[in-house]
mmCIF file of C-alpha atoms in Angstrom:
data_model
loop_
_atom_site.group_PDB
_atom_site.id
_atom_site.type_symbol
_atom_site.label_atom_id
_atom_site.label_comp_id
_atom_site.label_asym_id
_atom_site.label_seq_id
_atom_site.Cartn_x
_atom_site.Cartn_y
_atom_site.Cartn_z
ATOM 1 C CA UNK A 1 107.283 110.743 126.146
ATOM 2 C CA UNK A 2 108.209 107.091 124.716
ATOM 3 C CA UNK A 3 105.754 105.450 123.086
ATOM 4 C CA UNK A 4 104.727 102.167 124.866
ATOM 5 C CA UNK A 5 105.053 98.775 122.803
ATOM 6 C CA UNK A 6 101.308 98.440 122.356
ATOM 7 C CA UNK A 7 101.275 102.174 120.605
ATOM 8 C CA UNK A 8 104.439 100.796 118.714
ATOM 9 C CA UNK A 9 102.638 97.559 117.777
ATOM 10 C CA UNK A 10 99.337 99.254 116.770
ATOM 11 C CA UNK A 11 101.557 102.073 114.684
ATOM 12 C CA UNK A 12 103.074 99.120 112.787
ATOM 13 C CA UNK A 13 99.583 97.330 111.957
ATOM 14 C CA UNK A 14 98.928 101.059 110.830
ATOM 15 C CA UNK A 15 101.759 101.517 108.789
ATOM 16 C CA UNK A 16 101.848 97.998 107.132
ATOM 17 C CA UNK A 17 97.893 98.023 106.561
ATOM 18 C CA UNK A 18 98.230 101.238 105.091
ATOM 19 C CA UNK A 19 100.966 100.393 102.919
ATOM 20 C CA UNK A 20 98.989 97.222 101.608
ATOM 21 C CA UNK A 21 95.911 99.658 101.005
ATOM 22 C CA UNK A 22 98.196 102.454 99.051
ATOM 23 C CA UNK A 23 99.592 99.504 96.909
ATOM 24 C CA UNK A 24 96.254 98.232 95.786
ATOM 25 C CA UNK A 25 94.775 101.966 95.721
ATOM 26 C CA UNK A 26 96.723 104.593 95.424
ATOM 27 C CA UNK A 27 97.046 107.518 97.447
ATOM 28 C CA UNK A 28 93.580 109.038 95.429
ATOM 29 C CA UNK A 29 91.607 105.562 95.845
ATOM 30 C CA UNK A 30 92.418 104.812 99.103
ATOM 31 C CA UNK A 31 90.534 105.813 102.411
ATOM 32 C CA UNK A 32 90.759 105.963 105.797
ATOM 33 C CA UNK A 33 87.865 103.696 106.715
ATOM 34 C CA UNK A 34 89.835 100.671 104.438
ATOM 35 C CA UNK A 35 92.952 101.538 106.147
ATOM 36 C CA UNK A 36 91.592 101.235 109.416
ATOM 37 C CA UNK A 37 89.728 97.849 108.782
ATOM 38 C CA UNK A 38 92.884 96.252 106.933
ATOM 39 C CA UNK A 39 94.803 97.279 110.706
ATOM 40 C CA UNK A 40 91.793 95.299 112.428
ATOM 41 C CA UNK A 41 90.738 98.903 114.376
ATOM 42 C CA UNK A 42 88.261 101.301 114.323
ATOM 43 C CA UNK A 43 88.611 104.808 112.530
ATOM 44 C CA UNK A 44 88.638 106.759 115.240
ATOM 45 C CA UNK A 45 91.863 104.734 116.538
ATOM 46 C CA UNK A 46 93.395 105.400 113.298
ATOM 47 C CA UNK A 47 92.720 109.279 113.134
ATOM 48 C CA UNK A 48 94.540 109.264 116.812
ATOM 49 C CA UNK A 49 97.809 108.292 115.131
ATOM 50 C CA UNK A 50 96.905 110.147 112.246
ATOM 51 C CA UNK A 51 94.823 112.633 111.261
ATOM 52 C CA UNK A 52 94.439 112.470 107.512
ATOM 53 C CA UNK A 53 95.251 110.344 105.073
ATOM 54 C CA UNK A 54 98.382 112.754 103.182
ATOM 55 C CA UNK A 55 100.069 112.508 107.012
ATOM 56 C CA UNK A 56 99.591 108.649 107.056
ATOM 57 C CA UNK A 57 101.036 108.517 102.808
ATOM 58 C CA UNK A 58 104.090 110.742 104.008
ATOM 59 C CA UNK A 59 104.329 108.339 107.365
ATOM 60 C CA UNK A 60 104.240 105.051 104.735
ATOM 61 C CA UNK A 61 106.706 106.991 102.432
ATOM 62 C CA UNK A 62 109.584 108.173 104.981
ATOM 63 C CA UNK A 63 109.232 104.298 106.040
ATOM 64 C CA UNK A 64 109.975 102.957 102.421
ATOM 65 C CA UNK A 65 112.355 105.478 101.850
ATOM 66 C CA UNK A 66 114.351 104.606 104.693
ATOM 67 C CA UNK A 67 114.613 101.009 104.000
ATOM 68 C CA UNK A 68 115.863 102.312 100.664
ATOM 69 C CA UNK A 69 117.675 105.363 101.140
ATOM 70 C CA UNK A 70 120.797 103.131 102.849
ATOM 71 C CA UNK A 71 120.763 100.462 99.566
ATOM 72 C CA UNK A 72 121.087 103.181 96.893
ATOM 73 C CA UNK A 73 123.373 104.803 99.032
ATOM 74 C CA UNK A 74 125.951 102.307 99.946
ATOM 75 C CA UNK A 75 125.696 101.356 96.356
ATOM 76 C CA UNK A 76 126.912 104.690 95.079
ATOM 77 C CA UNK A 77 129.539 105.017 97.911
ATOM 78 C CA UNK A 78 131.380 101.404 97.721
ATOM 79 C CA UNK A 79 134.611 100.612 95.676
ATOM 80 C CA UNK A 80 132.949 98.652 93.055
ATOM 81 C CA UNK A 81 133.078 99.812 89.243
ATOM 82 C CA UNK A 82 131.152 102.057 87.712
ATOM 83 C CA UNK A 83 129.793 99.033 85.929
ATOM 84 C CA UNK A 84 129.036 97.186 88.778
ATOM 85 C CA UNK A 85 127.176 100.267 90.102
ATOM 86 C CA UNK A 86 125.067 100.169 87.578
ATOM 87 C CA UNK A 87 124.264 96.912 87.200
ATOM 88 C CA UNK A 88 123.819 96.437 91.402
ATOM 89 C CA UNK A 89 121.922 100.197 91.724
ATOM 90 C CA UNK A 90 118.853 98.811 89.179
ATOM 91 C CA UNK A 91 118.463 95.570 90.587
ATOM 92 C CA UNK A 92 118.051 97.149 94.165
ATOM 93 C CA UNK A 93 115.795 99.806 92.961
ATOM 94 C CA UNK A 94 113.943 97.455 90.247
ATOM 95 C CA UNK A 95 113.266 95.102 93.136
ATOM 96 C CA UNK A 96 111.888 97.350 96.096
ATOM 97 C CA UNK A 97 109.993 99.475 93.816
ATOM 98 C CA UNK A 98 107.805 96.896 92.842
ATOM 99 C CA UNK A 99 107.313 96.037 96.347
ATOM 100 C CA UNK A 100 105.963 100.184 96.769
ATOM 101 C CA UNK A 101 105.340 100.959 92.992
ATOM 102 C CA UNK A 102 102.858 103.921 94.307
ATOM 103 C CA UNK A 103 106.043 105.803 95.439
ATOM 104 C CA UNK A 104 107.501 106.816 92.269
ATOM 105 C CA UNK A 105 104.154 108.807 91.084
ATOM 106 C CA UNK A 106 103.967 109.886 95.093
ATOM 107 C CA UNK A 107 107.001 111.725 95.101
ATOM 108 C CA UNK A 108 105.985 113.322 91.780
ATOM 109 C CA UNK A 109 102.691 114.408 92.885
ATOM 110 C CA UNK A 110 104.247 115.199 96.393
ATOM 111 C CA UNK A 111 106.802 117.586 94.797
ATOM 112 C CA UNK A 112 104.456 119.200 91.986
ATOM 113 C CA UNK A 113 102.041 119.855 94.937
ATOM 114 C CA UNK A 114 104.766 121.412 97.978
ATOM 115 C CA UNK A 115 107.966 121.691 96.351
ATOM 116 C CA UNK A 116 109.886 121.799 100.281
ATOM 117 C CA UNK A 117 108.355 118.106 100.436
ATOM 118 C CA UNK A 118 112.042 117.196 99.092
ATOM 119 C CA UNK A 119 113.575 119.265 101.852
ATOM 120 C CA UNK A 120 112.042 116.341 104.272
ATOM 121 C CA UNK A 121 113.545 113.451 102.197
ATOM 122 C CA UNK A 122 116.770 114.753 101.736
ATOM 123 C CA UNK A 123 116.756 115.412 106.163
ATOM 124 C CA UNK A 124 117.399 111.351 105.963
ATOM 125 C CA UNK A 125 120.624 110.756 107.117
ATOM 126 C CA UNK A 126 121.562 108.108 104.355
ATOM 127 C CA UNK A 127 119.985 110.415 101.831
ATOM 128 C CA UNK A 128 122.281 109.026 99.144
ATOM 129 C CA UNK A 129 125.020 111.615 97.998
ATOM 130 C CA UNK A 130 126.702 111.587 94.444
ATOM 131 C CA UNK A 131 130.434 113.281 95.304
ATOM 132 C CA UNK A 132 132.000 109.441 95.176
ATOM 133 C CA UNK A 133 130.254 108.496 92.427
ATOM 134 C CA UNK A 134 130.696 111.507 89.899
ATOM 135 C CA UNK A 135 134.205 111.285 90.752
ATOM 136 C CA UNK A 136 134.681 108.000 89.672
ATOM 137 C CA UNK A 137 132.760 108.446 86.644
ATOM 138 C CA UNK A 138 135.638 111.388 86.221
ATOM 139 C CA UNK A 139 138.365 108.995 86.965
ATOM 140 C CA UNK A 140 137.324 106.063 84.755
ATOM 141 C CA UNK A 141 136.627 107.983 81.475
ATOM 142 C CA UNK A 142 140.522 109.731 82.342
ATOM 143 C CA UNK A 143 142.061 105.777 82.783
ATOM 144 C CA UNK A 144 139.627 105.377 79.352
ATOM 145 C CA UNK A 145 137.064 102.651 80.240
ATOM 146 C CA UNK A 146 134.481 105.301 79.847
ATOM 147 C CA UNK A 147 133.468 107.124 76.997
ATOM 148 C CA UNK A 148 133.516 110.635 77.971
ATOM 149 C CA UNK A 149 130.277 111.438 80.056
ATOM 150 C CA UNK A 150 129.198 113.426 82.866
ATOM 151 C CA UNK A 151 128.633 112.059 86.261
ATOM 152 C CA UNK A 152 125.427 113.635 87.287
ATOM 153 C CA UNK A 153 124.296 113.323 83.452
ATOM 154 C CA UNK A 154 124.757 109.239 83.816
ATOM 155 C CA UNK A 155 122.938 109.439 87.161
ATOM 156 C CA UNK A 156 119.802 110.990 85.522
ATOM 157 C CA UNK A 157 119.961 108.195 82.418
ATOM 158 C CA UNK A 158 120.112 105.464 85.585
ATOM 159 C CA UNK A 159 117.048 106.886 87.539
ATOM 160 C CA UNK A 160 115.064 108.182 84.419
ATOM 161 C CA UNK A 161 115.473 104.593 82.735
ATOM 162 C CA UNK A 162 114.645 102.682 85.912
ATOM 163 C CA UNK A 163 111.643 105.202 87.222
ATOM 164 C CA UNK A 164 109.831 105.966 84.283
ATOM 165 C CA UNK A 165 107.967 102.590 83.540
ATOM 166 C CA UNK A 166 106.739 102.584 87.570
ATOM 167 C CA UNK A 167 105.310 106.187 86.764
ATOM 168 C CA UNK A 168 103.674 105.155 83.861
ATOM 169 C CA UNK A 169 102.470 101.538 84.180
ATOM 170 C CA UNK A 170 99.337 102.223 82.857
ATOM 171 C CA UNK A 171 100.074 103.632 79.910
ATOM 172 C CA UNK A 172 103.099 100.769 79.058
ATOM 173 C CA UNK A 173 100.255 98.442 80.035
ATOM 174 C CA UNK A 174 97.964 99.632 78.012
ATOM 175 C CA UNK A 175 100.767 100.287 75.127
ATOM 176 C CA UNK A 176 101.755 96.694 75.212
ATOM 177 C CA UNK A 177 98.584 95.020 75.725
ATOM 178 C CA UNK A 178 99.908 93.191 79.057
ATOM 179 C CA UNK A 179 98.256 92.600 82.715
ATOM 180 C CA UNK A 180 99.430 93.117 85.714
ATOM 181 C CA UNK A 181 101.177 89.682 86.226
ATOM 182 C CA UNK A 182 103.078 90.049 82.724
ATOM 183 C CA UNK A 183 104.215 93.561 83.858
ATOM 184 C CA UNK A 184 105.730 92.229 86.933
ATOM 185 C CA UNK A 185 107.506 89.901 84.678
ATOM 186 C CA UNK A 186 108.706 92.451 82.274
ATOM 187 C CA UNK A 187 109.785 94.592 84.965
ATOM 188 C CA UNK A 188 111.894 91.778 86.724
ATOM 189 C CA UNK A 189 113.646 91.644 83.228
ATOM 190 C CA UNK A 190 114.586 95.289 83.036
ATOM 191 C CA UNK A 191 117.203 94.531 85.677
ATOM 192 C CA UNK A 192 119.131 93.204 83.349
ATOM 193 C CA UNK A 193 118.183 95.254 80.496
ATOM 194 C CA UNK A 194 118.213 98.834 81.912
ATOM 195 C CA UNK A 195 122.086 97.955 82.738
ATOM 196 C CA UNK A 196 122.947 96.238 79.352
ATOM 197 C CA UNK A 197 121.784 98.836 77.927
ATOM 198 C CA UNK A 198 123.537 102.015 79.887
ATOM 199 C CA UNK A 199 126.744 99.911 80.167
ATOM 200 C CA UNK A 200 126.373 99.363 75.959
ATOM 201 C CA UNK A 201 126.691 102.774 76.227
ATOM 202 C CA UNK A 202 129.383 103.959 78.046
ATOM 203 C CA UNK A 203 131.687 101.385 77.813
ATOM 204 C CA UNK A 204 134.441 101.700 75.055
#
């Protein structure tokens, strides 16, 4: 059976509350009774659409990821330059993880905890795929603007570079003596630092 606008509408409030909530929280600090009161409803509402809290993370997850999913993917699938890759795949992903920095340690945990949790990402039909990409990679270190280097190996220096301070923000926080406003900052500067850097070291 369709669901009826108002069901869509009050899923929405759910989703978007419970988003807010996860952000400020986390998936351990956050529960169902602040979830329901940031959606303006009463628990009992909320346990209708969703019986526990891991159902309504996964719910707020396959949302994000699907706003995401598309942008990584269209970015490793178009004609621009490796380069250009980089540079356009770390803004993207720079910029709507800190809109949904509790994803990066979700998926972790997630995976850790059920390992088939990735067989329900990768069921996304614009689950990003590499083929395009490591061939290029191939091509361009052939024609020489690369030095030699493995697709997938440059994949995992992109996403390892550009994941890694979301994971650990408290311990970079804590390293560099900075607050939350200052890490914001420093993160919006990675952007162009994570692809410097990569670039630096590929290019000849």
């Amino acid at each position: 059976m369709a669901k009826t606008n108002k069901n869509q509408d009050t899923e929405g409030q759910i989703l978007n509350a419970a988003k807010n909530v996860f952000q400020k929280k986390g998936m351990d600090g956050a529960r169902m009774q602040e979830i329901a009161d940031e959606a303006g409803i009463n628990k009992a509402m909320l346990h209708y659409y969703y019986r526990s809290k891991q159902l309504l993370f996964e719910a707020v997850f396959s949302n994000a990821f699907s706003l995401l999913a598309p942008q990584l993917n269209k970015i490793l699938n178009d004609d621009s330059s490796i380069e250009d890759k980089v540079k356009n795949f770390t803004s993207n992903y720079i910029s709507f993880i800190s809109k949904y920095p509790y994803l990066p340690n979700f998926i972790i945990q997630e995976l850790n905890r059920n390992p088939k949790f990735f067989e329900k990402i990768q069921q996304n039909a614009a689950f990003p795929t590499l083929e395009k990409f490591k061939s290029q990679v191939a091509a361009e270190v052939e024609e020489g603007m690369l030095k030699p280097i493995d697709g997938e190996q440059l994949f995992i220096n992109i996403i390892s570079l550009n994941i890694f301070p979301f994971v650990a923000t408290p311990l970079l926080k804590g390293f560099l003596k900075i607050d939350d406003k200052a890490f914001k900052q420093l993160m919006e500067r990675r952007k162009t630092e994570v692809a410097e850097f990569i670039i630096n070291s590929i290019k000849k």
